[in-house]
Amino acid sequence: MSAPLLEFDGVGLSFGGLRAIQDLDLRVDEGEIVSLIGPNGAGKTTVFNLITGLYVPGAGDIRLGGESIAGLAPHTIARRGVARTFQTLRVFLNMSVEENVMAATYGNTSSSMLQSVLRTPAMRREERGVRELARETLGFFGDRLVGYRLAQPAFSLSYANRRRLEIARAMASQPRLLLLDEPAAGMNPKETGEITKLTARLRDDGGYTILVIEHDMHVVEGISDRVVALDHGEKVAEGSFEHVATHPAVVEAYLGKGTARQESR
Amino acid sequence: MARIGVDEWVAESDQRTEGYRGRASPLVAAWDRVPPAARILLLAVGLAVFPLTTGSDFVLRVGINTLLLAILALGLNVVVGWAGLLDLGYIAFYGFGAYTYALLSSEQLGIHLPTPLAVLIVLVACALLGLLLGLPSRRLLGDYLAIVTLFFGQIFVELVVNLDAVTGGPSGIAGVDPFVLLGFEFLTPRDYYYLTAGAAVIVTLVLYLIGESRTGRAWRAVREDPLAAEMMTMPVNLLKLKAFALGSAIAGLAGSIFAAVQIGVFPRNFETPFLILIYAAVILGGAGSLAGAILGAVVVSVSLELLRDADQATVLFYGLLLAGLLARVRPWRKLAAVLGGTIALGLALHAIAAAVWPEAVAGTPQATGALGDALDAWLVLPEGATTAGNIGFVVLVAAIILFTQVRERTRTLLLVPVIYLAAFVWEARLVQEPSVTRQLLLGALLVVVMISRPRGLLGSERKEIV
Ligand SMILES: Nc1ncnc2c1ncn2[C@@H]1O[C@H](COP(=O)(O)OP(=O)(O)OP(=O)(O)O)[C@@H](O)[C@H]1O
Ligand SMILES: [Mg+2]
């Protein structure tokens, strides 16, 4: 059997005295949709930050496709096929929708400044490819981000469209593993429903393996092949949605807070 | 029109109302519609035609200085406008380029390299120095970067002054060779005007092509959000270094031309006041915009030139005052009241003063012609009112500070005497100090633009979302 796409091997991370992640084992196989759940402050976003190289694990190892990525620069990890969205939206506000997406192809293109100035055939071909990829990626979201919106600055988009743009931007970096941090946060019920369908399409049509953090249990139920629950930086349960949702440790972690969707920060 | 559901319609209401109104001014909107190739052609043709309108070497020299400022602004725009790095040591690269060219083309070291080779060496040396400065700075953010680079700029001048043996110390290097390209020797101001214009067009074209390339996009992404850029495959540190290197090389190019035009280089040419002018050009034009950097350089350079002359300076002063009022005071009724009030106040004060104490109106304003006559009848101005002018200046500064602190209603009332006092201080004191007034007026110009167009003349609207 081939190595899992993503593997955490006894990963630990502390911020000063706070042990944000403790002895975490995690695996995500090619083609899976895995949900990461847990109460606020459980360490979910920290897991994403570890995968993307923003934090270096204090203990253990992180492997992508069998190779260790712990300690690599974030842009290198991104080039190896990891892309993410952010819990607190981080689109490039003062760039156009199209440019936002095109910018993310930087690591997978190679034209030098000199080639750009000379407009060599190779550079023009590459640029055409990038533009096509951007349109195609944005087209994934129906007509919401295309047409006249291509040229609009990202700040002019609605909240939901900025979330979509962030996903499109992540797709344009041509990842194998897509990390979505609360894609449904701040969306209305209709849009939340769309997220469920979108996630499935991302896997089925886009071919991405997906690790998603989500508070909305309906979304989690709808999309997950597997669910991993974290609490205080430790894995407390793992398995099917039914298994995890009824697991005593999970219920306890959420106790008093309820399993209803919580407002994200 | 896309069909949209009700939920989305609600969700997007802010988008529809905000929309992409972007740039309100029709002039700017029209400019936006001109395709890039046509813009650069327009620039080239405009620059080529300009000297045909004048035979004056003075005007051509102003043209050369303006174009050099434009090239510098374009280079600084790469670093500040695109990559978003606050580099306050930029002027050092201009100086380094000028000195390197001078050393390679003068009797100072007895070296006289052919121009293309000397310029090539300058470009490479400046880019390398840019990388070197970038190396320690690339992890520095915002304020720290600014202070480190400012320090670097200071050190450069200190070094040049103190390394007499090489740089000639405070007396600089004289007798720098002229440019010789393809056998043509550049000697007259007209030659150098065309050389500088050609360089400006090439720099604009090169920067346009790079700006539209993957590197340009990545720089803007780094400016917007370095963390997100890094996570989206962009090597942020390397990109910052590239921006530094390109910006420095462009400054070096401007420096070489400057050294040849001036036939010499002196440490004083590369001090902070000039850096401020480059920044003023970039910010005035709108950081991030190539056309803006050029327009900004033209506005800064030409207004400084106009300000050399007391008469023109006066026209500019009152023009700016009026423009500021027109832009800021609304509604129209209030504007009319303020203007009318100011005129009435002046006439009344003048009449009273003339009756009670004729000496108080014995002075004559600087301006000539109709403006001068009007001012003479309006402003209470004694002869040689230096002391009164000084006191007035202090009171004016206090009044302006007070002005920003009081309520709207009081402010409108206060506006009339403040304008009157400003005119008095101008006539009694400032007009006699051209070097000070130049800076002051340029500052005022920047403030006016900042208030009415925060993004600069041609800059695109920038937003933060909270
Ligand atoms: N850079 C940091 N420095 C110090 N503490 C941090 C840092 N990043 C995260 N933490 C802490 O680590 C813990 C886990 O944070 P994390 O953001 O991963 O939670 P989360 O599970 O994503 O929560 P939420 O559902 O609210 O997004 C929190 O206690 C947080 O305060
Ligand atoms: Mg989180």
PDB file of C-alpha atoms in Angstrom, chain B residues 145-303:
ATOM      1  CA  LEU B 145      12.840  48.493   7.451  1.00  0.00           C
ATOM      2  CA  ALA B 146      12.247  52.226   7.130  1.00  0.00           C
ATOM      3  CA  ILE B 147      14.701  53.094   9.876  1.00  0.00           C
ATOM      4  CA  VAL B 148      17.400  50.672   8.697  1.00  0.00           C
ATOM      5  CA  THR B 149      17.248  51.973   5.140  1.00  0.00           C
ATOM      6  CA  LEU B 150      17.182  55.590   6.302  1.00  0.00           C
ATOM      7  CA  PHE B 151      20.342  54.869   8.232  1.00  0.00           C
ATOM      8  CA  PHE B 152      21.865  53.308   5.142  1.00  0.00           C
ATOM      9  CA  GLY B 153      21.130  56.454   3.144  1.00  0.00           C
ATOM     10  CA  GLN B 154      22.827  58.588   5.797  1.00  0.00           C
ATOM     11  CA  ILE B 155      25.866  56.310   5.897  1.00  0.00           C
ATOM     12  CA  PHE B 156      26.239  56.604   2.156  1.00  0.00           C
ATOM     13  CA  VAL B 157      26.570  60.386   2.311  1.00  0.00           C
ATOM     14  CA  GLU B 158      28.947  60.152   5.288  1.00  0.00           C
ATOM     15  CA  LEU B 159      31.125  57.660   3.458  1.00  0.00           C
ATOM     16  CA  VAL B 160      31.259  59.746   0.330  1.00  0.00           C
ATOM     17  CA  VAL B 161      32.240  62.818   2.294  1.00  0.00           C
ATOM     18  CA  ASN B 162      34.933  61.001   4.241  1.00  0.00           C
ATOM     19  CA  LEU B 163      36.518  58.752   1.644  1.00  0.00           C
ATOM     20  CA  ASP B 164      38.311  61.710   0.073  1.00  0.00           C
ATOM     21  CA  ALA B 165      40.899  59.614  -1.720  1.00  0.00           C
ATOM     22  CA  VAL B 166      38.297  57.905  -3.890  1.00  0.00           C
ATOM     23  CA  THR B 167      35.254  60.138  -3.901  1.00  0.00           C
ATOM     24  CA  GLY B 168      36.884  63.519  -3.682  1.00  0.00           C
ATOM     25  CA  GLY B 169      35.196  64.220  -0.364  1.00  0.00           C
ATOM     26  CA  PRO B 170      32.931  67.261  -0.036  1.00  0.00           C
ATOM     27  CA  SER B 171      34.203  68.755  -3.284  1.00  0.00           C
ATOM     28  CA  GLY B 172      33.056  65.702  -5.234  1.00  0.00           C
ATOM     29  CA  ILE B 173      34.259  64.607  -8.638  1.00  0.00           C
ATOM     30  CA  ALA B 174      34.375  67.068 -11.500  1.00  0.00           C
ATOM     31  CA  GLY B 175      35.034  66.585 -15.193  1.00  0.00           C
ATOM     32  CA  VAL B 176      32.876  63.529 -15.728  1.00  0.00           C
ATOM     33  CA  ASP B 177      32.864  62.285 -19.323  1.00  0.00           C
ATOM     34  CA  PRO B 178      29.778  62.852 -21.449  1.00  0.00           C
ATOM     35  CA  PHE B 179      27.765  59.915 -22.732  1.00  0.00           C
ATOM     36  CA  VAL B 180      28.950  58.519 -26.044  1.00  0.00           C
ATOM     37  CA  LEU B 181      26.573  56.050 -27.676  1.00  0.00           C
ATOM     38  CA  LEU B 182      27.150  54.563 -31.140  1.00  0.00           C
ATOM     39  CA  GLY B 183      29.724  57.224 -31.816  1.00  0.00           C
ATOM     40  CA  PHE B 184      27.406  60.081 -30.897  1.00  0.00           C
ATOM     41  CA  GLU B 185      28.633  62.363 -28.150  1.00  0.00           C
ATOM     42  CA  PHE B 186      25.971  63.905 -25.914  1.00  0.00           C
ATOM     43  CA  LEU B 187      26.909  67.504 -25.200  1.00  0.00           C
ATOM     44  CA  THR B 188      24.057  70.012 -25.287  1.00  0.00           C
ATOM     45  CA  PRO B 189      21.046  70.124 -22.987  1.00  0.00           C
ATOM     46  CA  ARG B 190      18.966  69.111 -26.000  1.00  0.00           C
ATOM     47  CA  ASP B 191      21.066  65.958 -26.461  1.00  0.00           C
ATOM     48  CA  TYR B 192      20.666  65.066 -22.841  1.00  0.00           C
ATOM     49  CA  TYR B 193      16.983  65.848 -22.877  1.00  0.00           C
ATOM     50  CA  TYR B 194      16.475  63.265 -25.617  1.00  0.00           C
ATOM     51  CA  LEU B 195      18.757  60.785 -23.865  1.00  0.00           C
ATOM     52  CA  THR B 196      16.835  61.117 -20.602  1.00  0.00           C
ATOM     53  CA  ALA B 197      13.507  60.994 -22.406  1.00  0.00           C
ATOM     54  CA  GLY B 198      14.579  57.807 -24.170  1.00  0.00           C
ATOM     55  CA  ALA B 199      15.684  56.290 -20.878  1.00  0.00           C
ATOM     56  CA  ALA B 200      12.381  57.270 -19.244  1.00  0.00           C
ATOM     57  CA  VAL B 201      10.354  55.664 -22.035  1.00  0.00           C
ATOM     58  CA  ILE B 202      12.415  52.475 -21.910  1.00  0.00           C
ATOM     59  CA  VAL B 203      12.151  52.262 -18.128  1.00  0.00           C
ATOM     60  CA  THR B 204       8.397  52.782 -18.364  1.00  0.00           C
ATOM     61  CA  LEU B 205       8.051  50.085 -20.999  1.00  0.00           C
ATOM     62  CA  VAL B 206      10.230  47.618 -19.102  1.00  0.00           C
ATOM     63  CA  LEU B 207       8.368  48.238 -15.873  1.00  0.00           C
ATOM     64  CA  TYR B 208       5.023  47.902 -17.598  1.00  0.00           C
ATOM     65  CA  LEU B 209       6.046  44.496 -18.963  1.00  0.00           C
ATOM     66  CA  ILE B 210       7.403  43.339 -15.618  1.00  0.00           C
ATOM     67  CA  GLY B 211       4.395  44.727 -13.776  1.00  0.00           C
ATOM     68  CA  GLU B 212       2.068  42.631 -15.903  1.00  0.00           C
ATOM     69  CA  SER B 213       4.219  39.522 -15.514  1.00  0.00           C
ATOM     70  CA  ARG B 214       4.128  36.871 -12.837  1.00  0.00           C
ATOM     71  CA  THR B 215       6.790  38.780 -10.916  1.00  0.00           C
ATOM     72  CA  GLY B 216       4.698  41.968 -10.865  1.00  0.00           C
ATOM     73  CA  ARG B 217       1.639  40.080  -9.692  1.00  0.00           C
ATOM     74  CA  ALA B 218       3.669  38.354  -7.001  1.00  0.00           C
ATOM     75  CA  TRP B 219       5.032  41.698  -5.772  1.00  0.00           C
ATOM     76  CA  ARG B 220       1.559  43.106  -5.425  1.00  0.00           C
ATOM     77  CA  ALA B 221       0.465  39.961  -3.633  1.00  0.00           C
ATOM     78  CA  VAL B 222       3.386  40.348  -1.228  1.00  0.00           C
ATOM     79  CA  ARG B 223       2.363  43.957  -0.637  1.00  0.00           C
ATOM     80  CA  GLU B 224      -1.226  42.962   0.047  1.00  0.00           C
ATOM     81  CA  ASP B 225      -0.552  40.025   2.340  1.00  0.00           C
ATOM     82  CA  PRO B 226       2.926  38.507   2.608  1.00  0.00           C
ATOM     83  CA  LEU B 227       1.720  35.567   4.651  1.00  0.00           C
ATOM     84  CA  ALA B 228      -0.978  34.566   2.198  1.00  0.00           C
ATOM     85  CA  ALA B 229       1.455  35.123  -0.684  1.00  0.00           C
ATOM     86  CA  GLU B 230       3.978  32.774   0.912  1.00  0.00           C
ATOM     87  CA  MET B 231       1.284  30.124   1.356  1.00  0.00           C
ATOM     88  CA  MET B 232       0.335  30.555  -2.293  1.00  0.00           C
ATOM     89  CA  THR B 233       3.776  29.397  -3.528  1.00  0.00           C
ATOM     90  CA  MET B 234       5.444  32.815  -3.628  1.00  0.00           C
ATOM     91  CA  PRO B 235       8.944  33.037  -2.088  1.00  0.00           C
ATOM     92  CA  VAL B 236       8.348  36.322  -0.288  1.00  0.00           C
ATOM     93  CA  ASN B 237      11.930  37.027   0.767  1.00  0.00           C
ATOM     94  CA  LEU B 238      13.325  36.401  -2.667  1.00  0.00           C
ATOM     95  CA  LEU B 239      10.656  38.598  -4.221  1.00  0.00           C
ATOM     96  CA  LYS B 240      11.519  41.430  -1.856  1.00  0.00           C
ATOM     97  CA  LEU B 241      15.169  41.126  -2.849  1.00  0.00           C
ATOM     98  CA  LYS B 242      14.250  41.250  -6.517  1.00  0.00           C
ATOM     99  CA  ALA B 243      12.214  44.408  -5.978  1.00  0.00           C
ATOM    100  CA  PHE B 244      15.117  46.043  -4.154  1.00  0.00           C
ATOM    101  CA  ALA B 245      17.540  45.060  -6.893  1.00  0.00           C
ATOM    102  CA  LEU B 246      15.374  46.302  -9.764  1.00  0.00           C
ATOM    103  CA  GLY B 247      14.536  49.567  -8.014  1.00  0.00           C
ATOM    104  CA  SER B 248      18.207  50.159  -7.255  1.00  0.00           C
ATOM    105  CA  ALA B 249      19.327  49.433 -10.799  1.00  0.00           C
ATOM    106  CA  ILE B 250      16.848  52.004 -12.109  1.00  0.00           C
ATOM    107  CA  ALA B 251      18.087  54.561  -9.589  1.00  0.00           C
ATOM    108  CA  GLY B 252      21.615  53.777 -10.760  1.00  0.00           C
ATOM    109  CA  LEU B 253      20.646  54.458 -14.369  1.00  0.00           C
ATOM    110  CA  ALA B 254      19.251  57.849 -13.367  1.00  0.00           C
ATOM    111  CA  GLY B 255      22.443  58.464 -11.396  1.00  0.00           C
ATOM    112  CA  SER B 256      24.716  57.812 -14.383  1.00  0.00           C
ATOM    113  CA  ILE B 257      22.776  60.215 -16.568  1.00  0.00           C
ATOM    114  CA  PHE B 258      22.760  62.798 -13.799  1.00  0.00           C
ATOM    115  CA  ALA B 259      26.546  62.570 -13.399  1.00  0.00           C
ATOM    116  CA  ALA B 260      27.047  63.122 -17.119  1.00  0.00           C
ATOM    117  CA  VAL B 261      24.522  65.983 -17.291  1.00  0.00           C
ATOM    118  CA  GLN B 262      26.060  67.790 -14.353  1.00  0.00           C
ATOM    119  CA  ILE B 263      29.576  66.874 -15.519  1.00  0.00           C
ATOM    120  CA  GLY B 264      30.285  66.053 -11.899  1.00  0.00           C
ATOM    121  CA  VAL B 265      28.927  64.581  -8.684  1.00  0.00           C
ATOM    122  CA  PHE B 266      28.776  66.075  -5.204  1.00  0.00           C
ATOM    123  CA  PRO B 267      27.619  64.568  -1.915  1.00  0.00           C
ATOM    124  CA  ARG B 268      25.022  67.315  -1.510  1.00  0.00           C
ATOM    125  CA  ASN B 269      23.151  66.017  -4.560  1.00  0.00           C
ATOM    126  CA  PHE B 270      22.160  62.892  -2.694  1.00  0.00           C
ATOM    127  CA  GLU B 271      20.808  64.116   0.604  1.00  0.00           C
ATOM    128  CA  THR B 272      17.465  63.495   2.214  1.00  0.00           C
ATOM    129  CA  PRO B 273      15.569  66.544   0.874  1.00  0.00           C
ATOM    130  CA  PHE B 274      15.774  65.098  -2.617  1.00  0.00           C
ATOM    131  CA  LEU B 275      14.569  61.731  -1.344  1.00  0.00           C
ATOM    132  CA  ILE B 276      11.514  63.524  -0.048  1.00  0.00           C
ATOM    133  CA  LEU B 277      10.862  64.876  -3.525  1.00  0.00           C
ATOM    134  CA  ILE B 278      11.008  61.376  -5.016  1.00  0.00           C
ATOM    135  CA  TYR B 279       8.576  60.133  -2.422  1.00  0.00           C
ATOM    136  CA  ALA B 280       6.379  63.153  -3.018  1.00  0.00           C
ATOM    137  CA  ALA B 281       6.257  62.293  -6.724  1.00  0.00           C
ATOM    138  CA  VAL B 282       5.338  58.659  -6.087  1.00  0.00           C
ATOM    139  CA  ILE B 283       2.713  59.435  -3.486  1.00  0.00           C
ATOM    140  CA  LEU B 284       1.259  62.403  -5.310  1.00  0.00           C
ATOM    141  CA  GLY B 285       0.886  60.370  -8.486  1.00  0.00           C
ATOM    142  CA  GLY B 286      -0.505  57.374  -6.677  1.00  0.00           C
ATOM    143  CA  ALA B 287       1.722  54.566  -5.429  1.00  0.00           C
ATOM    144  CA  GLY B 288       1.556  51.533  -7.671  1.00  0.00           C
ATOM    145  CA  SER B 289       0.785  53.415 -10.874  1.00  0.00           C
ATOM    146  CA  LEU B 290       3.428  53.977 -13.549  1.00  0.00           C
ATOM    147  CA  ALA B 291       1.602  56.885 -15.155  1.00  0.00           C
ATOM    148  CA  GLY B 292       1.093  58.262 -11.662  1.00  0.00           C
ATOM    149  CA  ALA B 293       4.813  58.212 -10.890  1.00  0.00           C
ATOM    150  CA  ILE B 294       5.528  60.167 -14.062  1.00  0.00           C
ATOM    151  CA  LEU B 295       2.711  62.645 -13.516  1.00  0.00           C
ATOM    152  CA  GLY B 296       3.765  63.058  -9.889  1.00  0.00           C
ATOM    153  CA  ALA B 297       7.338  63.821 -10.944  1.00  0.00           C
ATOM    154  CA  VAL B 298       6.100  66.416 -13.426  1.00  0.00           C
ATOM    155  CA  VAL B 299       3.870  68.115 -10.863  1.00  0.00           C
ATOM    156  CA  VAL B 300       6.570  68.178  -8.185  1.00  0.00           C
ATOM    157  CA  SER B 301       9.353  69.285 -10.473  1.00  0.00           C
ATOM    158  CA  VAL B 302       7.362  71.945 -12.303  1.00  0.00           C
ATOM    159  CA  SER B 303       5.797  73.398  -9.179  1.00  0.00           C
TER     160      SER B 303
END
